[in-house]
Amino acid sequence: MAISRGYIYQGPRVLKRSRFALAVAVAALACRLLAGAEPPTLSPRELFRLGGIEERQLEVLGRGGPWHEADRQVLRNMLYRIAQDVRPIDLEYWSHGPPDLNQLAEQPEAYRAEVFALRGVVERIEPCELADARGSGSEFALLWRCRLRLESGELVEVLSAKTPRAWKPREAIAEPAAAMAFFLGDPSSEPGGLRAVFLAARMAWYPPTDLGRLGMDVGLLDDVPIPPPPKRNEHGGAPEIDWETRRLTAADHECFYQMLAAAGRAAPGELSRWAKDRLARQRRTEYSVVPLFNEPHLQQGKLVELSGTARRILPVRVGEPEVIERFGIDQYYQVYLFTADSQDNPLVFCLRRLPEGLPTGDGPEFGEALTVPGFFFKTWSYRSAVPANDGKVERQLAPLLIGDTAVWHPYQAPADSPAERLIGTVLVLGILAAVWLVLHRFRRGDREFERRIWRRRPAEMSEIEWDRFGGAASEGSADTAPPGAEAKSGD
């Protein structure tokens, strides 16, 4: 959890007092967190205090507004600190779970800046400008005031830096949501009014979709932009491709592992059933890969099921302690699947597990028939296994999908029918009879050769022939093999 420089809203005086202590404390915390063994040594309040944010400033924010420029400056500073210095696993370490709003109202000072897990339905969102008249602080120029009806029925306000793009502002909505949020204060004691104000980096969204039902924050897909497929230029030349934007980046990290974890939470066979049910509703029999290649920006998060031949199946080790601890994922598998309609282009699946007995590997002789359900993640730029003519590493585009497991169709030799077994027996007997006849005729020829040639050969013939074939006689006498055979080979 490394503190970053810049975006400091307190004066140089505060910086000089706190910079060294902040760096030392957070560096120690980072070492502990990366080890994946111990919880943070700093509380959220201590972290904000080291960043120059005082208790009295938090108390003002907890009143819910109206805010002055100094208050907006503090909010921008807090959002910056959360974005730069707080990881998702830190929030899980710090979380007190669902809030007891009565307890928070009785002891606001004791719980201010502490983290709570909020869950409920967002009923309304409104944008709130944070940038000043001069436009400074544009990195966090906008804050969203979210009215969240908790599962307990109580109403709270969450000040969030990010909300899903699908939510419509200033309208009545009903979106299942959650947030790991910092408690700021109790703005009102009026019955039916807001019970508390919280600050969060983002509002997680759990719509009634396949991924939402599996517990994934679907709003994270907003962080994984998918550009339209590249097109040839006006002269018909090869398109220019921005390979960097299509790699797996740090911005994709949280969404990728949340989707992988969500797929792993599906019951056995559940993803396949959902995919087949959707096909039945659309009155289709199979999914096409064409939209995944040609319209990737319209397919994100959608579930498909594809069948084909896996030409490469490789395990991928996860070396990040945070991912292992949060999601229980220490390994997954990459499956390169070629379908009948993919025109020899692979689709890459990342799977939590493989069917029992399915081999891993690659190469020209490797191939396993699979049916794989998965969610489309993005168009991925990966290293091609075949180098270019100039020796440089080439990259290739492929749809990247995420799923739980696959259905394996191992090759089995077809079972013979009784008629086929009878025909096979007759053929074998016929072949054996033909071989016997050929051998019998050769045997008759050998006897005739022996009668006419061997019995009247010169006495020195065998010795001459053995010498001519490299001293074979020293490895055995003429009695070890029919002399006539060696003589024939020498003629």
PDB file of C-alpha atoms in Angstrom, residues 64-197:
ATOM      1  CA  GLY A  64     -24.255  16.047   4.829  1.00  0.00           C
ATOM      2  CA  GLY A  65     -23.732  19.606   3.564  1.00  0.00           C
ATOM      3  CA  PRO A  66     -23.986  22.232   2.341  1.00  0.00           C
ATOM      4  CA  TRP A  67     -20.261  22.184   1.686  1.00  0.00           C
ATOM      5  CA  HIS A  68     -17.850  25.049   1.254  1.00  0.00           C
ATOM      6  CA  GLU A  69     -14.745  24.968  -0.904  1.00  0.00           C
ATOM      7  CA  ALA A  70     -12.635  23.789   2.039  1.00  0.00           C
ATOM      8  CA  ASP A  71     -14.998  20.839   2.518  1.00  0.00           C
ATOM      9  CA  ARG A  72     -14.846  19.910  -1.166  1.00  0.00           C
ATOM     10  CA  GLN A  73     -11.074  20.060  -0.948  1.00  0.00           C
ATOM     11  CA  VAL A  74     -11.085  17.588   1.944  1.00  0.00           C
ATOM     12  CA  LEU A  75     -13.377  15.264  -0.017  1.00  0.00           C
ATOM     13  CA  ARG A  76     -11.053  15.351  -3.013  1.00  0.00           C
ATOM     14  CA  ASN A  77      -8.102  14.622  -0.758  1.00  0.00           C
ATOM     15  CA  MET A  78      -9.881  11.678   0.869  1.00  0.00           C
ATOM     16  CA  LEU A  79     -10.932  10.216  -2.476  1.00  0.00           C
ATOM     17  CA  TYR A  80      -7.386  10.524  -3.728  1.00  0.00           C
ATOM     18  CA  ARG A  81      -6.025   8.781  -0.635  1.00  0.00           C
ATOM     19  CA  ILE A  82      -8.544   5.960  -0.966  1.00  0.00           C
ATOM     20  CA  ALA A  83      -7.788   5.498  -4.667  1.00  0.00           C
ATOM     21  CA  GLN A  84      -4.022   5.495  -4.220  1.00  0.00           C
ATOM     22  CA  ASP A  85      -3.436   3.938  -0.818  1.00  0.00           C
ATOM     23  CA  VAL A  86      -6.314   1.569  -0.038  1.00  0.00           C
ATOM     24  CA  ARG A  87      -6.652  -1.820  -1.678  1.00  0.00           C
ATOM     25  CA  PRO A  88      -9.828  -3.932  -1.639  1.00  0.00           C
ATOM     26  CA  ILE A  89      -8.246  -6.330   0.841  1.00  0.00           C
ATOM     27  CA  ASP A  90      -7.584  -3.421   3.218  1.00  0.00           C
ATOM     28  CA  LEU A  91     -11.299  -2.641   3.260  1.00  0.00           C
ATOM     29  CA  GLU A  92     -12.055  -6.260   4.089  1.00  0.00           C
ATOM     30  CA  TYR A  93      -9.551  -6.201   6.958  1.00  0.00           C
ATOM     31  CA  TRP A  94     -11.014  -2.971   8.334  1.00  0.00           C
ATOM     32  CA  SER A  95     -14.703  -3.764   7.846  1.00  0.00           C
ATOM     33  CA  HIS A  96     -16.993  -3.973  10.896  1.00  0.00           C
ATOM     34  CA  GLY A  97     -19.653  -5.674   8.787  1.00  0.00           C
ATOM     35  CA  PRO A  98     -23.194  -4.269   8.458  1.00  0.00           C
ATOM     36  CA  PRO A  99     -23.656  -1.078  10.497  1.00  0.00           C
ATOM     37  CA  ASP A 100     -25.729  -0.730  13.643  1.00  0.00           C
ATOM     38  CA  LEU A 101     -27.062   2.760  12.927  1.00  0.00           C
ATOM     39  CA  ASN A 102     -28.323   3.272  16.463  1.00  0.00           C
ATOM     40  CA  GLN A 103     -24.852   2.601  17.822  1.00  0.00           C
ATOM     41  CA  LEU A 104     -23.307   4.930  15.237  1.00  0.00           C
ATOM     42  CA  ALA A 105     -25.729   7.687  16.246  1.00  0.00           C
ATOM     43  CA  GLU A 106     -24.874   7.250  19.926  1.00  0.00           C
ATOM     44  CA  GLN A 107     -21.090   7.159  19.423  1.00  0.00           C
ATOM     45  CA  PRO A 108     -20.260   8.926  16.144  1.00  0.00           C
ATOM     46  CA  GLU A 109     -16.786  10.000  17.303  1.00  0.00           C
ATOM     47  CA  ALA A 110     -15.811   6.423  18.123  1.00  0.00           C
ATOM     48  CA  TYR A 111     -16.735   5.100  14.668  1.00  0.00           C
ATOM     49  CA  ARG A 112     -15.919   8.037  12.429  1.00  0.00           C
ATOM     50  CA  ALA A 113     -13.810   6.966   9.412  1.00  0.00           C
ATOM     51  CA  GLU A 114     -14.341   3.291  10.257  1.00  0.00           C
ATOM     52  CA  VAL A 115     -15.354   0.923   7.430  1.00  0.00           C
ATOM     53  CA  PHE A 116     -18.748  -0.773   7.198  1.00  0.00           C
ATOM     54  CA  ALA A 117     -20.259  -3.166   4.657  1.00  0.00           C
ATOM     55  CA  LEU A 118     -23.404  -1.622   3.218  1.00  0.00           C
ATOM     56  CA  ARG A 119     -25.936  -3.556   1.155  1.00  0.00           C
ATOM     57  CA  GLY A 120     -29.354  -2.642  -0.122  1.00  0.00           C
ATOM     58  CA  VAL A 121     -31.082  -0.872  -3.010  1.00  0.00           C
ATOM     59  CA  VAL A 122     -30.011   2.458  -4.490  1.00  0.00           C
ATOM     60  CA  GLU A 123     -33.113   4.590  -5.021  1.00  0.00           C
ATOM     61  CA  ARG A 124     -31.572   7.735  -6.461  1.00  0.00           C
ATOM     62  CA  ILE A 125     -28.225   9.217  -7.461  1.00  0.00           C
ATOM     63  CA  GLU A 126     -27.297  12.851  -7.974  1.00  0.00           C
ATOM     64  CA  PRO A 127     -24.015  14.337  -9.206  1.00  0.00           C
ATOM     65  CA  CYS A 128     -22.180  16.780  -6.982  1.00  0.00           C
ATOM     66  CA  GLU A 129     -19.457  19.059  -8.355  1.00  0.00           C
ATOM     67  CA  LEU A 130     -16.204  19.027  -6.399  1.00  0.00           C
ATOM     68  CA  ALA A 131     -13.938  21.053  -8.688  1.00  0.00           C
ATOM     69  CA  ASP A 132     -13.526  24.703  -7.727  1.00  0.00           C
ATOM     70  CA  ALA A 133     -14.215  27.677  -9.980  1.00  0.00           C
ATOM     71  CA  ARG A 134     -10.676  27.542 -11.364  1.00  0.00           C
ATOM     72  CA  GLY A 135     -11.094  23.901 -12.356  1.00  0.00           C
ATOM     73  CA  SER A 136      -8.470  22.578  -9.938  1.00  0.00           C
ATOM     74  CA  GLY A 137      -9.032  19.127  -8.553  1.00  0.00           C
ATOM     75  CA  SER A 138     -10.365  17.894 -11.891  1.00  0.00           C
ATOM     76  CA  GLU A 139      -9.167  14.343 -11.151  1.00  0.00           C
ATOM     77  CA  PHE A 140     -12.046  14.025  -8.688  1.00  0.00           C
ATOM     78  CA  ALA A 141     -14.272  16.737 -10.090  1.00  0.00           C
ATOM     79  CA  LEU A 142     -17.493  14.786  -9.586  1.00  0.00           C
ATOM     80  CA  LEU A 143     -18.977  12.966  -6.625  1.00  0.00           C
ATOM     81  CA  TRP A 144     -22.190  10.960  -6.593  1.00  0.00           C
ATOM     82  CA  ARG A 145     -24.695  11.243  -3.757  1.00  0.00           C
ATOM     83  CA  CYS A 146     -26.403   7.849  -3.598  1.00  0.00           C
ATOM     84  CA  ARG A 147     -29.550   7.244  -1.544  1.00  0.00           C
ATOM     85  CA  LEU A 148     -29.218   3.676  -0.347  1.00  0.00           C
ATOM     86  CA  ARG A 149     -32.084   1.804   1.314  1.00  0.00           C
ATOM     87  CA  LEU A 150     -30.369  -0.766   3.506  1.00  0.00           C
ATOM     88  CA  GLU A 151     -31.664  -4.301   3.862  1.00  0.00           C
ATOM     89  CA  SER A 152     -32.856  -3.232   7.312  1.00  0.00           C
ATOM     90  CA  GLY A 153     -35.103  -0.624   5.643  1.00  0.00           C
ATOM     91  CA  GLU A 154     -33.124   2.382   6.902  1.00  0.00           C
ATOM     92  CA  LEU A 155     -32.011   5.126   4.527  1.00  0.00           C
ATOM     93  CA  VAL A 156     -28.391   6.286   4.310  1.00  0.00           C
ATOM     94  CA  GLU A 157     -26.402   8.418   1.913  1.00  0.00           C
ATOM     95  CA  VAL A 158     -23.224   7.155   0.295  1.00  0.00           C
ATOM     96  CA  LEU A 159     -20.881   9.687  -1.282  1.00  0.00           C
ATOM     97  CA  SER A 160     -19.243   7.659  -4.031  1.00  0.00           C
ATOM     98  CA  ALA A 161     -16.498   8.497  -6.492  1.00  0.00           C
ATOM     99  CA  LYS A 162     -17.869   6.011  -9.026  1.00  0.00           C
ATOM    100  CA  THR A 163     -21.261   4.603  -9.935  1.00  0.00           C
ATOM    101  CA  PRO A 164     -22.210   2.268 -12.803  1.00  0.00           C
ATOM    102  CA  ARG A 165     -22.750   4.046 -16.101  1.00  0.00           C
ATOM    103  CA  ALA A 166     -26.077   2.265 -16.508  1.00  0.00           C
ATOM    104  CA  TRP A 167     -27.611   4.127 -13.547  1.00  0.00           C
ATOM    105  CA  LYS A 168     -29.653   7.167 -14.551  1.00  0.00           C
ATOM    106  CA  PRO A 169     -29.091  10.263 -12.399  1.00  0.00           C
ATOM    107  CA  ARG A 170     -31.894  12.342 -10.894  1.00  0.00           C
ATOM    108  CA  GLU A 171     -34.454   9.607 -11.505  1.00  0.00           C
ATOM    109  CA  ALA A 172     -36.147   7.058  -9.288  1.00  0.00           C
ATOM    110  CA  ILE A 173     -34.243   3.791  -9.647  1.00  0.00           C
ATOM    111  CA  ALA A 174     -34.081   0.497  -7.784  1.00  0.00           C
ATOM    112  CA  GLU A 175     -30.641  -1.019  -8.241  1.00  0.00           C
ATOM    113  CA  PRO A 176     -29.271  -3.778  -5.962  1.00  0.00           C
ATOM    114  CA  ALA A 177     -25.981  -2.417  -4.681  1.00  0.00           C
ATOM    115  CA  ALA A 178     -23.326  -2.582  -1.997  1.00  0.00           C
ATOM    116  CA  ALA A 179     -20.336  -0.590  -0.810  1.00  0.00           C
ATOM    117  CA  MET A 180     -17.406  -0.853   1.555  1.00  0.00           C
ATOM    118  CA  ALA A 181     -17.700   2.656   2.968  1.00  0.00           C
ATOM    119  CA  PHE A 182     -16.156   4.960   5.578  1.00  0.00           C
ATOM    120  CA  PHE A 183     -18.586   6.328   8.168  1.00  0.00           C
ATOM    121  CA  LEU A 184     -18.614  10.142   8.281  1.00  0.00           C
ATOM    122  CA  GLY A 185     -21.495  11.042  10.582  1.00  0.00           C
ATOM    123  CA  ASP A 186     -25.182  11.183  11.453  1.00  0.00           C
ATOM    124  CA  PRO A 187     -26.769  14.133   9.614  1.00  0.00           C
ATOM    125  CA  SER A 188     -30.301  14.077  11.033  1.00  0.00           C
ATOM    126  CA  SER A 189     -32.365  12.695  13.853  1.00  0.00           C
ATOM    127  CA  GLU A 190     -35.699  13.262  12.110  1.00  0.00           C
ATOM    128  CA  PRO A 191     -37.872  10.136  11.743  1.00  0.00           C
ATOM    129  CA  GLY A 192     -37.672   8.762   8.218  1.00  0.00           C
ATOM    130  CA  GLY A 193     -34.668  10.933   7.331  1.00  0.00           C
ATOM    131  CA  LEU A 194     -31.107  10.014   6.511  1.00  0.00           C
ATOM    132  CA  ARG A 195     -29.593   7.960   9.296  1.00  0.00           C
ATOM    133  CA  ALA A 196     -25.923   8.214   8.303  1.00  0.00           C
ATOM    134  CA  VAL A 197     -23.478   9.511   5.698  1.00  0.00           C
TER     135      VAL A 197
END
